[in-house]
PDB file of C-alpha atoms in Angstrom:
ATOM      1  CA  MET A   1       0.000   0.000   0.000  1.00 72.00           C
ATOM      2  CA  HIS A   2       1.366   3.391  -1.006  1.00 83.00           C
ATOM      3  CA  LEU A   3       0.308   6.156   1.376  1.00 92.00           C
ATOM      4  CA  ASP A   4       0.740   9.300  -0.672  1.00 94.00           C
ATOM      5  CA  LEU A   5       0.709  12.383   1.564  1.00 97.00           C
ATOM      6  CA  THR A   6       2.655  14.580  -0.826  1.00 97.00           C
ATOM      7  CA  ASP A   7       2.034  18.302  -0.341  1.00 97.00           C
ATOM      8  CA  ARG A   8      -0.463  17.852   2.522  1.00 98.00           C
ATOM      9  CA  VAL A   9      -0.258  20.683   5.052  1.00 98.00           C
ATOM     10  CA  VAL A  10       0.357  19.091   8.453  1.00 98.00           C
ATOM     11  CA  VAL A  11       0.377  20.988  11.753  1.00 98.00           C
ATOM     12  CA  VAL A  12       2.025  19.281  14.733  1.00 98.00           C
ATOM     13  CA  THR A  13       1.829  20.865  18.183  1.00 98.00           C
ATOM     14  CA  GLY A  14       4.551  20.390  20.773  1.00 97.00           C
ATOM     15  CA  ALA A  15       6.943  19.669  17.927  1.00 96.00           C
ATOM     16  CA  ALA A  16      10.189  21.196  19.173  1.00 94.00           C
ATOM     17  CA  ARG A  17      11.419  18.042  20.911  1.00 92.00           C
ATOM     18  CA  GLY A  18      10.612  14.468  21.818  1.00 92.00           C
ATOM     19  CA  ILE A  19       7.817  12.518  20.176  1.00 94.00           C
ATOM     20  CA  GLY A  20       6.397  15.634  18.525  1.00 96.00           C
ATOM     21  CA  ALA A  21       9.685  16.362  16.788  1.00 95.00           C
ATOM     22  CA  THR A  22       9.829  12.825  15.412  1.00 96.00           C
ATOM     23  CA  ILE A  23       6.221  13.021  14.211  1.00 97.00           C
ATOM     24  CA  ALA A  24       6.908  16.299  12.428  1.00 97.00           C
ATOM     25  CA  ALA A  25      10.069  14.887  10.839  1.00 96.00           C
ATOM     26  CA  ARG A  26       8.219  11.782   9.627  1.00 97.00           C
ATOM     27  CA  PHE A  27       5.517  13.815   7.896  1.00 97.00           C
ATOM     28  CA  HIS A  28       8.273  15.924   6.349  1.00 97.00           C
ATOM     29  CA  GLN A  29       9.856  12.728   4.990  1.00 96.00           C
ATOM     30  CA  GLU A  30       6.474  11.787   3.504  1.00 97.00           C
ATOM     31  CA  GLY A  31       6.551  14.945   1.379  1.00 96.00           C
ATOM     32  CA  CYS A  32       4.171  16.990   3.512  1.00 97.00           C
ATOM     33  CA  ARG A  33       4.379  20.709   4.172  1.00 97.00           C
ATOM     34  CA  VAL A  34       4.891  20.515   7.925  1.00 97.00           C
ATOM     35  CA  VAL A  35       4.343  23.361  10.355  1.00 97.00           C
ATOM     36  CA  ALA A  36       5.808  22.716  13.799  1.00 97.00           C
ATOM     37  CA  LEU A  37       4.090  24.566  16.647  1.00 98.00           C
ATOM     38  CA  ASP A  38       5.747  25.012  20.044  1.00 97.00           C
ATOM     39  CA  LEU A  39       6.832  27.596  22.605  1.00 94.00           C
ATOM     40  CA  ALA A  40      10.460  26.448  22.766  1.00 87.00           C
ATOM     41  CA  PHE A  41      12.377  26.334  19.494  1.00 85.00           C
ATOM     42  CA  ASP A  42      15.428  28.131  20.893  1.00 71.00           C
ATOM     43  CA  GLY A  43      18.583  26.149  21.614  1.00 59.00           C
ATOM     44  CA  LEU A  44      17.612  23.045  19.669  1.00 60.00           C
ATOM     45  CA  ASP A  45      20.240  20.340  19.473  1.00 58.00           C
ATOM     46  CA  ALA A  46      21.353  19.713  15.891  1.00 52.00           C
ATOM     47  CA  ALA A  47      20.583  16.029  16.435  1.00 54.00           C
ATOM     48  CA  GLU A  48      16.920  16.740  17.193  1.00 63.00           C
ATOM     49  CA  PRO A  49      14.517  15.832  14.379  1.00 63.00           C
ATOM     50  CA  SER A  50      13.033  19.302  14.789  1.00 55.00           C
ATOM     51  CA  ALA A  51      16.356  20.757  13.630  1.00 59.00           C
ATOM     52  CA  LEU A  52      15.172  19.897  10.111  1.00 68.00           C
ATOM     53  CA  PRO A  53      14.250  22.917   7.987  1.00 69.00           C
ATOM     54  CA  LEU A  54      10.574  22.776   8.966  1.00 85.00           C
ATOM     55  CA  ASP A  55       8.199  25.700   8.992  1.00 94.00           C
ATOM     56  CA  ARG A  56       7.896  26.836  12.611  1.00 95.00           C
ATOM     57  CA  VAL A  57       5.328  28.951  14.429  1.00 97.00           C
ATOM     58  CA  ARG A  58       5.499  29.830  18.120  1.00 96.00           C
ATOM     59  CA  CYS A  59       2.283  28.902  19.880  1.00 98.00           C
ATOM     60  CA  ASN A  60       0.986  28.390  23.400  1.00 98.00           C
ATOM     61  CA  VAL A  61      -1.791  25.847  22.879  1.00 98.00           C
ATOM     62  CA  ALA A  62      -3.380  26.782  26.227  1.00 98.00           C
ATOM     63  CA  ASP A  63      -3.872  30.409  25.138  1.00 98.00           C
ATOM     64  CA  PRO A  64      -6.853  31.092  22.821  1.00 98.00           C
ATOM     65  CA  ASP A  65      -5.264  34.215  21.319  1.00 98.00           C
ATOM     66  CA  SER A  66      -1.975  32.450  20.646  1.00 98.00           C
ATOM     67  CA  VAL A  67      -3.787  29.519  19.014  1.00 98.00           C
ATOM     68  CA  ARG A  68      -5.872  31.754  16.784  1.00 98.00           C
ATOM     69  CA  ALA A  69      -2.821  33.748  15.701  1.00 98.00           C
ATOM     70  CA  ALA A  70      -0.862  30.568  14.959  1.00 98.00           C
ATOM     71  CA  VAL A  71      -3.641  29.007  12.872  1.00 98.00           C
ATOM     72  CA  ASP A  72      -4.129  32.260  10.959  1.00 98.00           C
ATOM     73  CA  GLU A  73      -0.387  32.348  10.279  1.00 98.00           C
ATOM     74  CA  VAL A  74      -0.351  28.778   8.965  1.00 98.00           C
ATOM     75  CA  VAL A  75      -3.290  29.459   6.642  1.00 98.00           C
ATOM     76  CA  ALA A  76      -1.686  32.684   5.440  1.00 98.00           C
ATOM     77  CA  ARG A  77       1.514  30.797   4.564  1.00 97.00           C
ATOM     78  CA  HIS A  78       0.020  27.600   3.120  1.00 98.00           C
ATOM     79  CA  GLY A  79      -3.605  28.324   2.241  1.00 98.00           C
ATOM     80  CA  THR A  80      -5.111  25.428   4.198  1.00 98.00           C
ATOM     81  CA  ILE A  81      -4.557  22.772   6.877  1.00 98.00           C
ATOM     82  CA  ASP A  82      -5.065  19.133   5.920  1.00 98.00           C
ATOM     83  CA  VAL A  83      -3.881  17.384   9.085  1.00 98.00           C
ATOM     84  CA  LEU A  84      -3.715  18.522  12.707  1.00 99.00           C
ATOM     85  CA  VAL A  85      -1.761  16.438  15.216  1.00 98.00           C
ATOM     86  CA  ASN A  86      -2.504  17.591  18.761  1.00 98.00           C
ATOM     87  CA  ASN A  87       0.666  16.211  20.315  1.00 98.00           C
ATOM     88  CA  ALA A  88       1.455  18.939  22.881  1.00 97.00           C
ATOM     89  CA  GLY A  89       1.113  17.744  26.449  1.00 96.00           C
ATOM     90  CA  ILE A  90       2.553  17.836  29.938  1.00 96.00           C
ATOM     91  CA  ASN A  91       2.649  15.381  32.837  1.00 94.00           C
ATOM     92  CA  VAL A  92       1.644  16.266  36.373  1.00 95.00           C
ATOM     93  CA  GLU A  93       2.242  13.615  39.034  1.00 95.00           C
ATOM     94  CA  GLY A  94       1.019  13.445  42.594  1.00 96.00           C
ATOM     95  CA  ALA A  95      -1.523  11.771  44.829  1.00 97.00           C
ATOM     96  CA  VAL A  96      -4.930  13.430  44.796  1.00 98.00           C
ATOM     97  CA  ALA A  97      -4.484  14.486  48.419  1.00 97.00           C
ATOM     98  CA  ASP A  98      -1.295  16.348  47.524  1.00 97.00           C
ATOM     99  CA  LEU A  99      -2.171  17.876  44.146  1.00 97.00           C
ATOM    100  CA  ARG A 100      -2.216  21.644  43.986  1.00 97.00           C
ATOM    101  CA  TRP A 101      -5.135  23.214  42.157  1.00 98.00           C
ATOM    102  CA  ASP A 102      -2.757  25.206  39.939  1.00 98.00           C
ATOM    103  CA  ASP A 103      -1.002  22.018  38.826  1.00 98.00           C
ATOM    104  CA  TRP A 104      -4.323  20.281  38.114  1.00 98.00           C
ATOM    105  CA  ARG A 105      -5.519  23.256  36.066  1.00 98.00           C
ATOM    106  CA  ARG A 106      -2.232  23.524  34.165  1.00 98.00           C
ATOM    107  CA  CYS A 107      -2.442  19.851  33.155  1.00 98.00           C
ATOM    108  CA  MET A 108      -6.037  20.258  31.993  1.00 98.00           C
ATOM    109  CA  ASP A 109      -5.320  23.546  30.219  1.00 98.00           C
ATOM    110  CA  VAL A 110      -2.505  22.084  28.115  1.00 98.00           C
ATOM    111  CA  ASN A 111      -3.584  18.483  27.521  1.00 98.00           C
ATOM    112  CA  LEU A 112      -7.328  18.961  27.137  1.00 98.00           C
ATOM    113  CA  GLY A 113      -7.666  22.698  26.612  1.00 98.00           C
ATOM    114  CA  GLY A 114      -4.931  22.780  23.982  1.00 98.00           C
ATOM    115  CA  THR A 115      -6.574  19.953  22.059  1.00 98.00           C
ATOM    116  CA  PHE A 116      -9.922  21.758  22.235  1.00 98.00           C
ATOM    117  CA  LEU A 117      -8.566  25.165  21.204  1.00 98.00           C
ATOM    118  CA  MET A 118      -6.477  23.861  18.302  1.00 98.00           C
ATOM    119  CA  SER A 119      -9.293  21.663  17.001  1.00 98.00           C
ATOM    120  CA  GLN A 120     -11.827  24.474  17.293  1.00 98.00           C
ATOM    121  CA  ALA A 121      -9.553  26.858  15.398  1.00 98.00           C
ATOM    122  CA  VAL A 122      -8.612  24.399  12.645  1.00 98.00           C
ATOM    123  CA  ALA A 123     -12.057  22.862  12.084  1.00 98.00           C
ATOM    124  CA  PRO A 124     -13.467  25.761   9.982  1.00 98.00           C
ATOM    125  CA  VAL A 125     -10.444  25.576   7.672  1.00 98.00           C
ATOM    126  CA  MET A 126     -11.056  21.873   7.097  1.00 98.00           C
ATOM    127  CA  GLN A 127     -14.809  22.371   6.744  1.00 98.00           C
ATOM    128  CA  ALA A 128     -14.195  24.903   3.993  1.00 98.00           C
ATOM    129  CA  ALA A 129     -12.031  22.314   2.206  1.00 98.00           C
ATOM    130  CA  GLY A 130     -14.532  19.504   2.754  1.00 98.00           C
ATOM    131  CA  ARG A 131     -11.921  17.125   4.189  1.00 98.00           C
ATOM    132  CA  GLY A 132      -9.332  16.800   6.926  1.00 98.00           C
ATOM    133  CA  ARG A 133      -7.727  14.764   9.679  1.00 98.00           C
ATOM    134  CA  ILE A 134      -7.521  15.668  13.374  1.00 99.00           C
ATOM    135  CA  ILE A 135      -5.381  13.282  15.425  1.00 99.00           C
ATOM    136  CA  ASN A 136      -5.246  13.724  19.207  1.00 98.00           C
ATOM    137  CA  ALA A 137      -2.622  12.423  21.613  1.00 98.00           C
ATOM    138  CA  ALA A 138      -4.244  10.457  24.413  1.00 98.00           C
ATOM    139  CA  SER A 139      -2.253   7.947  26.453  1.00 97.00           C
ATOM    140  CA  PHE A 140      -2.404   4.411  27.767  1.00 96.00           C
ATOM    141  CA  ALA A 141      -3.234   6.213  31.023  1.00 96.00           C
ATOM    142  CA  ALA A 142      -6.659   6.828  29.493  1.00 97.00           C
ATOM    143  CA  ILE A 143      -7.138   3.041  29.314  1.00 97.00           C
ATOM    144  CA  VAL A 144      -5.502   1.970  32.604  1.00 96.00           C
ATOM    145  CA  PRO A 145      -4.365   4.847  34.853  1.00 96.00           C
ATOM    146  CA  SER A 146      -1.601   4.640  37.426  1.00 94.00           C
ATOM    147  CA  VAL A 147      -1.574   5.642  41.076  1.00 96.00           C
ATOM    148  CA  GLY A 148      -0.385   9.223  41.303  1.00 96.00           C
ATOM    149  CA  SER A 149      -1.529  10.116  37.787  1.00 96.00           C
ATOM    150  CA  ALA A 150      -5.014  11.510  38.493  1.00 98.00           C
ATOM    151  CA  ALA A 151      -4.502  14.824  36.676  1.00 98.00           C
ATOM    152  CA  TYR A 152      -2.749  13.338  33.663  1.00 97.00           C
ATOM    153  CA  ALA A 153      -5.075  10.337  33.308  1.00 98.00           C
ATOM    154  CA  ALA A 154      -8.185  12.491  33.715  1.00 98.00           C
ATOM    155  CA  SER A 155      -6.980  14.929  31.062  1.00 98.00           C
ATOM    156  CA  LYS A 156      -6.198  12.161  28.582  1.00 98.00           C
ATOM    157  CA  SER A 157      -9.471  10.342  29.250  1.00 98.00           C
ATOM    158  CA  ALA A 158     -11.262  13.598  28.533  1.00 98.00           C
ATOM    159  CA  VAL A 159      -9.346  13.906  25.254  1.00 98.00           C
ATOM    160  CA  VAL A 160     -10.781  10.517  24.213  1.00 98.00           C
ATOM    161  CA  ALA A 161     -14.364  11.612  24.957  1.00 98.00           C
ATOM    162  CA  PHE A 162     -13.780  14.932  23.184  1.00 98.00           C
ATOM    163  CA  THR A 163     -12.421  13.050  20.168  1.00 98.00           C
ATOM    164  CA  ARG A 164     -15.561  10.933  19.868  1.00 98.00           C
ATOM    165  CA  VAL A 165     -17.904  13.907  20.017  1.00 98.00           C
ATOM    166  CA  LEU A 166     -15.867  15.952  17.549  1.00 99.00           C
ATOM    167  CA  ALA A 167     -15.701  13.013  15.127  1.00 98.00           C
ATOM    168  CA  SER A 168     -19.481  12.978  14.845  1.00 98.00           C
ATOM    169  CA  GLU A 169     -19.775  16.762  14.675  1.00 98.00           C
ATOM    170  CA  LEU A 170     -17.280  16.990  11.802  1.00 98.00           C
ATOM    171  CA  GLY A 171     -18.331  13.821   9.991  1.00 98.00           C
ATOM    172  CA  PRO A 172     -20.617  15.698   7.554  1.00 98.00           C
ATOM    173  CA  TRP A 173     -17.520  17.416   6.110  1.00 98.00           C
ATOM    174  CA  ASP A 174     -15.578  14.154   5.653  1.00 98.00           C
ATOM    175  CA  ILE A 175     -13.241  15.146   8.485  1.00 98.00           C
ATOM    176  CA  THR A 176     -12.021  12.260  10.635  1.00 98.00           C
ATOM    177  CA  VAL A 177     -11.060  12.694  14.279  1.00 99.00           C
ATOM    178  CA  ASN A 178      -9.146  10.012  16.150  1.00 99.00           C
ATOM    179  CA  ALA A 179      -7.049   9.665  19.282  1.00 98.00           C
ATOM    180  CA  TYR A 180      -3.989   7.497  19.843  1.00 98.00           C
ATOM    181  CA  ALA A 181      -2.645   5.947  23.015  1.00 97.00           C
ATOM    182  CA  PRO A 182       1.131   5.485  23.170  1.00 95.00           C
ATOM    183  CA  GLY A 183       2.482   3.220  25.853  1.00 90.00           C
ATOM    184  CA  MET A 184       6.030   3.613  27.121  1.00 90.00           C
ATOM    185  CA  VAL A 185       8.268   5.771  24.977  1.00 90.00           C
ATOM    186  CA  PRO A 186      11.365   6.780  26.974  1.00 85.00           C
ATOM    187  CA  THR A 187      11.474  10.583  27.052  1.00 79.00           C
ATOM    188  CA  ALA A 188      12.931  13.296  29.235  1.00 72.00           C
ATOM    189  CA  MET A 189       9.451  13.695  30.733  1.00 70.00           C
ATOM    190  CA  ASN A 190       9.128  10.114  32.028  1.00 77.00           C
ATOM    191  CA  GLY A 191      12.763   9.054  32.483  1.00 79.00           C
ATOM    192  CA  PHE A 192      12.048   5.380  31.716  1.00 82.00           C
ATOM    193  CA  ALA A 193      15.454   4.688  30.164  1.00 78.00           C
ATOM    194  CA  ALA A 194      17.269   6.158  33.171  1.00 83.00           C
ATOM    195  CA  MET A 195      15.559   3.889  35.686  1.00 86.00           C
ATOM    196  CA  PRO A 196      17.455   1.063  37.434  1.00 89.00           C
ATOM    197  CA  ALA A 197      17.410  -2.238  35.530  1.00 87.00           C
ATOM    198  CA  GLU A 198      14.934  -3.852  37.936  1.00 89.00           C
ATOM    199  CA  ALA A 199      12.485  -0.985  37.549  1.00 86.00           C
ATOM    200  CA  GLN A 200      12.790  -1.145  33.772  1.00 89.00           C
ATOM    201  CA  ASP A 201      12.145  -4.891  33.842  1.00 89.00           C
ATOM    202  CA  ARG A 202       8.956  -4.424  35.867  1.00 91.00           C
ATOM    203  CA  LEU A 203       7.636  -2.014  33.248  1.00 90.00           C
ATOM    204  CA  LEU A 204       8.748  -4.073  30.253  1.00 92.00           C
ATOM    205  CA  ASP A 205       7.076  -7.126  31.764  1.00 93.00           C
ATOM    206  CA  THR A 206       3.692  -5.462  31.193  1.00 92.00           C
ATOM    207  CA  LEU A 207       4.208  -5.424  27.415  1.00 93.00           C
ATOM    208  CA  SER A 208       3.274  -8.131  24.911  1.00 94.00           C
ATOM    209  CA  LEU A 209       6.063  -6.770  22.691  1.00 94.00           C
ATOM    210  CA  ARG A 210       8.725  -6.616  25.374  1.00 94.00           C
ATOM    211  CA  ARG A 211      10.708  -3.580  24.275  1.00 92.00           C
ATOM    212  CA  TRP A 212      10.530   0.133  24.775  1.00 92.00           C
ATOM    213  CA  GLU A 213       8.303   1.890  22.296  1.00 93.00           C
ATOM    214  CA  THR A 214       9.963   4.411  19.995  1.00 95.00           C
ATOM    215  CA  ALA A 215       8.641   7.698  18.693  1.00 96.00           C
ATOM    216  CA  ASP A 216       8.858   6.145  15.223  1.00 97.00           C
ATOM    217  CA  ASP A 217       6.328   3.507  16.295  1.00 97.00           C
ATOM    218  CA  VAL A 218       3.895   6.329  17.019  1.00 97.00           C
ATOM    219  CA  ALA A 219       4.732   8.193  13.819  1.00 98.00           C
ATOM    220  CA  ASP A 220       4.091   5.057  11.739  1.00 97.00           C
ATOM    221  CA  LEU A 221       0.510   4.948  13.022  1.00 98.00           C
ATOM    222  CA  LEU A 222      -0.112   8.650  12.504  1.00 98.00           C
ATOM    223  CA  VAL A 223       1.032   8.589   8.888  1.00 98.00           C
ATOM    224  CA  PHE A 224      -1.527   5.857   8.217  1.00 98.00           C
ATOM    225  CA  VAL A 225      -4.323   7.668  10.083  1.00 98.00           C
ATOM    226  CA  ALA A 226      -3.564  10.849   8.130  1.00 98.00           C
ATOM    227  CA  SER A 227      -3.715   9.037   4.793  1.00 98.00           C
ATOM    228  CA  ASP A 228      -6.634   8.368   2.466  1.00 97.00           C
ATOM    229  CA  ALA A 229      -6.378   4.683   3.415  1.00 97.00           C
ATOM    230  CA  ALA A 230      -7.813   5.553   6.848  1.00 98.00           C
ATOM    231  CA  GLY A 231     -10.730   7.532   5.475  1.00 97.00           C
ATOM    232  CA  TYR A 232     -13.332   5.361   7.212  1.00 98.00           C
ATOM    233  CA  VAL A 233     -11.622   5.328  10.628  1.00 98.00           C
ATOM    234  CA  THR A 234     -13.004   7.971  12.971  1.00 98.00           C
ATOM    235  CA  GLY A 235     -14.119   8.527  16.542  1.00 98.00           C
ATOM    236  CA  THR A 236     -11.840   5.893  17.994  1.00 98.00           C
ATOM    237  CA  LEU A 237      -8.882   5.463  20.339  1.00 98.00           C
ATOM    238  CA  LEU A 238      -6.019   3.633  18.617  1.00 98.00           C
ATOM    239  CA  ASP A 239      -3.852   1.689  21.070  1.00 97.00           C
ATOM    240  CA  VAL A 240      -0.180   1.833  20.055  1.00 97.00           C
ATOM    241  CA  SER A 241       1.230   0.527  23.342  1.00 95.00           C
ATOM    242  CA  GLY A 242       2.871  -2.733  22.250  1.00 96.00           C
ATOM    243  CA  GLY A 243       0.067  -4.771  23.771  1.00 95.00           C
ATOM    244  CA  LYS A 244       0.463  -3.350  27.251  1.00 95.00           C
ATOM    245  CA  LEU A 245      -1.592  -5.465  29.676  1.00 94.00           C
ATOM    246  CA  ALA A 246      -3.289  -7.218  26.760  1.00 95.00           C
ATOM    247  CA  THR A 247      -3.149 -10.178  29.142  1.00 95.00           C
ATOM    248  CA  GLN A 248      -2.713 -10.184  32.892  1.00 93.00           C
ATOM    249  CA  ILE A 249       0.939 -11.290  32.820  1.00 92.00           C
ATOM    250  CA  PRO A 250       2.304 -10.957  29.255  1.00 95.00           C
ATOM    251  CA  ALA A 251       5.849 -11.626  30.532  1.00 93.00           C
ATOM    252  CA  ARG A 252       4.993 -15.325  30.811  1.00 94.00           C
ATOM    253  CA  ALA A 253       5.177 -15.618  27.019  1.00 94.00           C
ATOM    254  CA  HIS A 254       8.767 -14.331  27.228  1.00 93.00           C
ATOM    255  CA  GLY A 255       9.738 -16.944  29.802  1.00 89.00           C
ATOM    256  CA  ARG A 256       9.855 -14.491  32.675  1.00 85.00           C
TER     257      ARG A 256
END
């Protein structure tokens, strides 16, 4: 199957570093016109995927004025937006008893509010074109949350519900809206790869495919979802977690 995304205008939020940078780079490799949105493009390492010569626009996804200005800028430069990847997100950890209201609100404002604001701003552009793809970052935490992740898990679960509603609301314009749930991609935010070996083993033992996920694993899925081949997939949460907890003890199949 040849997934031809040549010349599609793709907007990726939170694209300066990490998974977002890899997603933006992958769409660039597919021949798309990629616009990377973020607040922090300064001081990028030359090895970062986002160091590619991508179109960049500074944007705070939790600020309605910043979002509107960024979307207007993208449309002014490229004429339309074919694909929106709402990747920007933050993690807030802490037991419910200890969570500060400001931290809870910040997590909701970025993870859920940013997805809402970007989608709301981009939807009219796609409606005018009569087609489009909106792809929202959820998390495996929206499927099975962890102790101490109330703010993060709640925000990502809300993204899934928002995705379903928006999919139906935009269906008449042939716009698909889906969410994706990565599992364990080692990043600076989670520090998985820096954990002691025993701690890493405990996490890897929850996976049917017993290896750390890579940002490329996520990007592979998103390229498909953005393509014409996924035109009848909408309103769903796509699990790209390597079969995390697909069975109660998947490590048994690996002889552990």
